[in-house]
Coordinates of C-alpha atoms in Angstrom, one line a residue:
X1 CA 11.4 -4.2 -0.1
X2 CA 9.6 -2.9 2.9
X3 CA 10.8 0.4 4.3
X4 CA 13.1 -0.4 7.3
X5 CA 12.2 2.9 8.9
X6 CA 9.2 3.4 11.3
X7 CA 7.7 6.8 10.2
X8 CA 5.8 6.9 13.5
X9 CA 8.8 6.2 15.8
X10 CA 10.0 8.8 18.3
X11 CA 12.7 11.2 16.9
X12 CA 15.6 9.3 18.4
X13 CA 14.6 5.9 17.1
X14 CA 13.6 7.4 13.8
X15 CA 17.1 9.1 13.4
X16 CA 18.8 5.8 14.2
X17 CA 16.8 3.9 11.6
X18 CA 17.3 6.7 9.0
X19 CA 21.1 6.5 9.4
X20 CA 21.0 2.9 8.4
X21 CA 18.7 3.4 5.4
X22 CA 21.4 4.4 3.0
X23 CA 23.3 1.2 3.7
X24 CA 20.1 -0.9 3.2
X25 CA 19.3 1.0 0.0
X26 CA 22.8 0.4 -1.4
X27 CA 22.6 -3.3 -0.6
X28 CA 19.1 -3.5 -2.1
X29 CA 20.4 -1.8 -5.3
X30 CA 23.0 -4.5 -5.7
X31 CA 20.1 -7.1 -5.7
X32 CA 18.2 -5.1 -8.4
X33 CA 15.6 -3.7 -6.0
X34 CA 13.9 -0.7 -7.5
X35 CA 10.9 -0.3 -5.2
X36 CA 10.3 0.1 -1.5
X37 CA 7.0 0.3 0.2
X38 CA 5.3 1.2 3.5
X39 CA 1.8 2.2 4.7
X40 CA 0.1 5.1 6.4
X41 CA -2.3 5.1 9.3
X42 CA -5.9 5.8 8.1
X43 CA -7.0 7.4 11.4
X44 CA -4.9 9.1 14.1
X45 CA -5.2 10.5 17.6
X46 CA -2.8 13.4 17.0
X47 CA -3.8 16.8 15.6
X48 CA -4.0 16.2 11.8
X49 CA -2.0 19.2 10.5
X50 CA 1.1 18.8 12.7
X51 CA 1.0 15.0 12.2
X52 CA 0.8 15.4 8.4
X53 CA 3.7 17.8 8.3
X54 CA 5.8 15.6 10.6
X55 CA 5.1 12.5 8.4
X56 CA 5.8 14.5 5.2
X57 CA 9.3 15.5 6.5
X58 CA 10.1 11.8 7.4
X59 CA 8.8 10.6 4.0
X60 CA 10.9 13.2 2.2
X61 CA 14.0 12.2 4.1
X62 CA 13.5 8.5 3.2
X63 CA 12.6 9.3 -0.4
X64 CA 15.8 11.3 -0.9
X65 CA 18.0 8.5 0.5
X66 CA 16.3 5.9 -1.6
X67 CA 16.5 8.0 -4.8
X68 CA 20.3 8.0 -4.5
X69 CA 20.1 4.2 -5.1
X70 CA 17.4 4.4 -7.9
X71 CA 14.6 3.2 -5.6
X72 CA 11.0 4.5 -5.6
X73 CA 8.9 4.6 -2.4
X74 CA 5.3 3.5 -2.5
X75 CA 2.8 4.6 0.1
X76 CA -0.2 2.5 0.9
X77 CA -3.6 3.9 2.0
X78 CA -5.4 1.5 4.4
X79 CA -9.2 1.3 3.9
X80 CA -11.0 -1.2 6.2
X81 CA -13.7 0.4 8.3
X82 CA -12.7 -1.3 11.5
X83 CA -9.4 0.5 11.5
X84 CA -11.1 3.9 11.5
X85 CA -11.1 3.8 15.2
X86 CA -9.1 6.9 16.3
X87 CA -10.0 10.5 16.8
X88 CA -9.2 12.1 13.4
X89 CA -9.1 10.8 9.8
X90 CA -5.8 11.0 8.1
X91 CA -5.4 9.2 4.7
X92 CA -7.6 6.2 3.9
X93 CA -8.6 6.8 0.2
X94 CA -6.7 6.9 -3.1
X95 CA -7.9 10.5 -3.7
X96 CA -6.5 11.6 -0.3
X97 CA -3.2 9.9 -0.9
X98 CA -2.8 11.5 -4.3
X99 CA -3.3 14.9 -2.7
X100 CA -0.7 14.1 -0.1
X101 CA 1.8 13.0 -2.8
X102 CA 1.5 16.5 -4.3
X103 CA 2.5 18.0 -1.0
X104 CA 5.4 15.5 -0.5
X105 CA 6.7 16.6 -3.9
X106 CA 9.1 13.9 -4.7
X107 CA 9.3 12.2 -8.1
X108 CA 10.2 8.8 -6.6
X109 CA 7.2 8.7 -4.2
X110 CA 4.0 7.0 -5.4
X111 CA 1.2 4.7 -4.5
X112 CA 1.2 1.1 -3.3
X113 CA -2.2 0.2 -4.7
X114 CA -3.9 -2.7 -2.9
X115 CA -7.2 -4.1 -4.3
X116 CA -8.5 -4.8 -0.8
X117 CA -8.0 -1.2 0.4
X118 CA -9.4 0.1 -2.9
X119 CA -12.5 -2.1 -2.4
X120 CA -13.1 -1.2 1.3
X121 CA -13.2 2.5 0.6
X122 CA -16.0 1.9 -1.9
X123 CA -14.0 3.5 -4.7
X124 CA -15.0 3.1 -8.3
X125 CA -13.2 2.0 -11.4
X126 CA -13.6 5.6 -12.7
X127 CA -11.6 6.9 -9.7
X128 CA -9.0 4.3 -10.4
X129 CA -8.7 5.5 -14.0
X130 CA -7.6 8.9 -12.7
X131 CA -4.5 7.3 -11.2
X132 CA -1.5 8.4 -13.3
X133 CA 0.9 5.6 -14.5
X134 CA 3.9 7.5 -13.0
X135 CA 2.3 7.4 -9.6
X136 CA 1.9 3.6 -9.4
X137 CA 4.9 2.1 -7.5
X138 CA 3.6 -1.4 -6.6
X139 CA 0.3 -3.4 -6.6
X140 CA -1.2 -5.9 -4.1
X141 CA -3.8 -8.3 -5.3
X142 CA -6.4 -10.0 -3.0
X143 CA -10.1 -10.6 -2.6
X144 CA -12.9 -10.1 -0.1
X145 CA -15.9 -12.2 1.0
X146 CA -17.9 -9.4 2.7
X147 CA -19.3 -6.0 1.7
X148 CA -16.8 -3.1 1.9
X149 CA -18.0 -1.8 5.2
X150 CA -17.7 -5.3 6.9
X151 CA -14.5 -6.5 5.3
X152 CA -11.8 -7.1 7.9
X153 CA -8.1 -6.4 7.2
X154 CA -7.1 -9.9 8.3
X155 CA -9.8 -11.8 6.5
X156 CA -8.7 -11.6 2.9
X157 CA -9.1 -14.2 0.1
X158 CA -7.0 -15.4 -2.8
X159 CA -7.7 -13.3 -5.9
X160 CA -10.7 -14.3 -8.0
X161 CA -12.7 -16.2 -5.4
X162 CA -14.5 -13.3 -3.8
X163 CA -16.6 -10.3 -4.7
X164 CA -14.0 -7.6 -5.7
X165 CA -14.1 -6.7 -9.4
X166 CA -10.5 -7.8 -10.0
X167 CA -11.0 -8.1 -13.7
X168 CA -12.0 -4.5 -13.9
X169 CA -9.3 -3.5 -11.4
X170 CA -6.6 -5.2 -13.6
X171 CA -8.1 -3.9 -16.8
X172 CA -7.8 -0.3 -15.6
X173 CA -4.2 -1.0 -14.5
X174 CA -3.4 -2.5 -17.9
X175 CA -4.9 0.5 -19.6
X176 CA -2.5 2.9 -17.8
X177 CA 0.4 0.9 -19.2
X178 CA 1.5 -0.4 -15.8
X179 CA 4.0 -3.3 -16.3
X180 CA 5.5 -3.3 -12.8
X181 CA 5.4 -5.9 -10.1
X182 CA 2.2 -7.3 -8.7
X183 CA 2.1 -9.2 -5.4
X184 CA -0.5 -11.4 -3.9
X185 CA -1.1 -10.3 -0.3
X186 CA -3.6 -12.4 1.6
X187 CA -3.7 -11.6 5.2
X188 CA -5.5 -14.1 7.3
X189 CA -6.2 -14.7 11.1
X190 CA -5.7 -18.4 10.5
X191 CA -3.1 -19.9 8.2
X192 CA -4.3 -22.1 5.2
X193 CA -4.5 -25.7 6.0
X194 CA -3.1 -26.9 2.6
X195 CA 0.5 -27.4 1.9
X196 CA 2.4 -24.2 1.1
X197 CA 3.2 -25.2 -2.5
X198 CA -0.5 -26.1 -3.0
X199 CA -1.5 -22.6 -1.9
X200 CA 1.1 -21.0 -4.1
X201 CA 0.0 -22.9 -7.2
X202 CA -3.6 -22.1 -6.5
X203 CA -2.8 -18.4 -6.1
X204 CA -0.7 -18.4 -9.3
X205 CA -3.4 -20.2 -11.3
X206 CA -6.2 -17.9 -10.1
X207 CA -4.1 -14.8 -10.9
X208 CA -3.3 -16.0 -14.3
X209 CA -7.0 -16.7 -14.9
X210 CA -7.8 -13.1 -14.0
X211 CA -5.1 -11.7 -16.3
X212 CA -6.3 -13.7 -19.3
X213 CA -9.7 -12.0 -18.9
X214 CA -8.5 -8.4 -19.1

């Protein structure tokens, strides 16, 4: 499930949302939910150190509440270059996020790994191999038509029809022993013209084809 708390909200709104999180988490637990996800801004206008500490406190609050219901929290780094449009860099690479996780210091907080964000940061398969299994909370799969520096966040492709090395990406994930959920996340400015079931079947078939090649 998505985290129903805005980590960047003002303190009053944040506290209101946080009070409801325990109820949401208990309900999610009844449905068998074990993973919750949210994302971090890649660049910010605030001073980085106070902002990082502020976010860290909020993430810890949420993680502790989720842990009581057996739910992990996955944080997503966001890579596209066009979103690096604020004053200071925050977290936009896997390496940066892993360092931040060490500071957060919660066993149930890990990485939401998105193939598009991994690609747009220009990261290598070797860097991906350094991601510990216990840090992987969830995975998003999608593809790109443009080079990393030009790829727009809202211009993603179905997996396997673009230029991202998704076979290598999945092969490394498989080598870690990851057997958790994998979601197809294809954000587009314009919705597909095909019928929804047609798109779903195409996405499934393309993903299955990638998996058989790892």
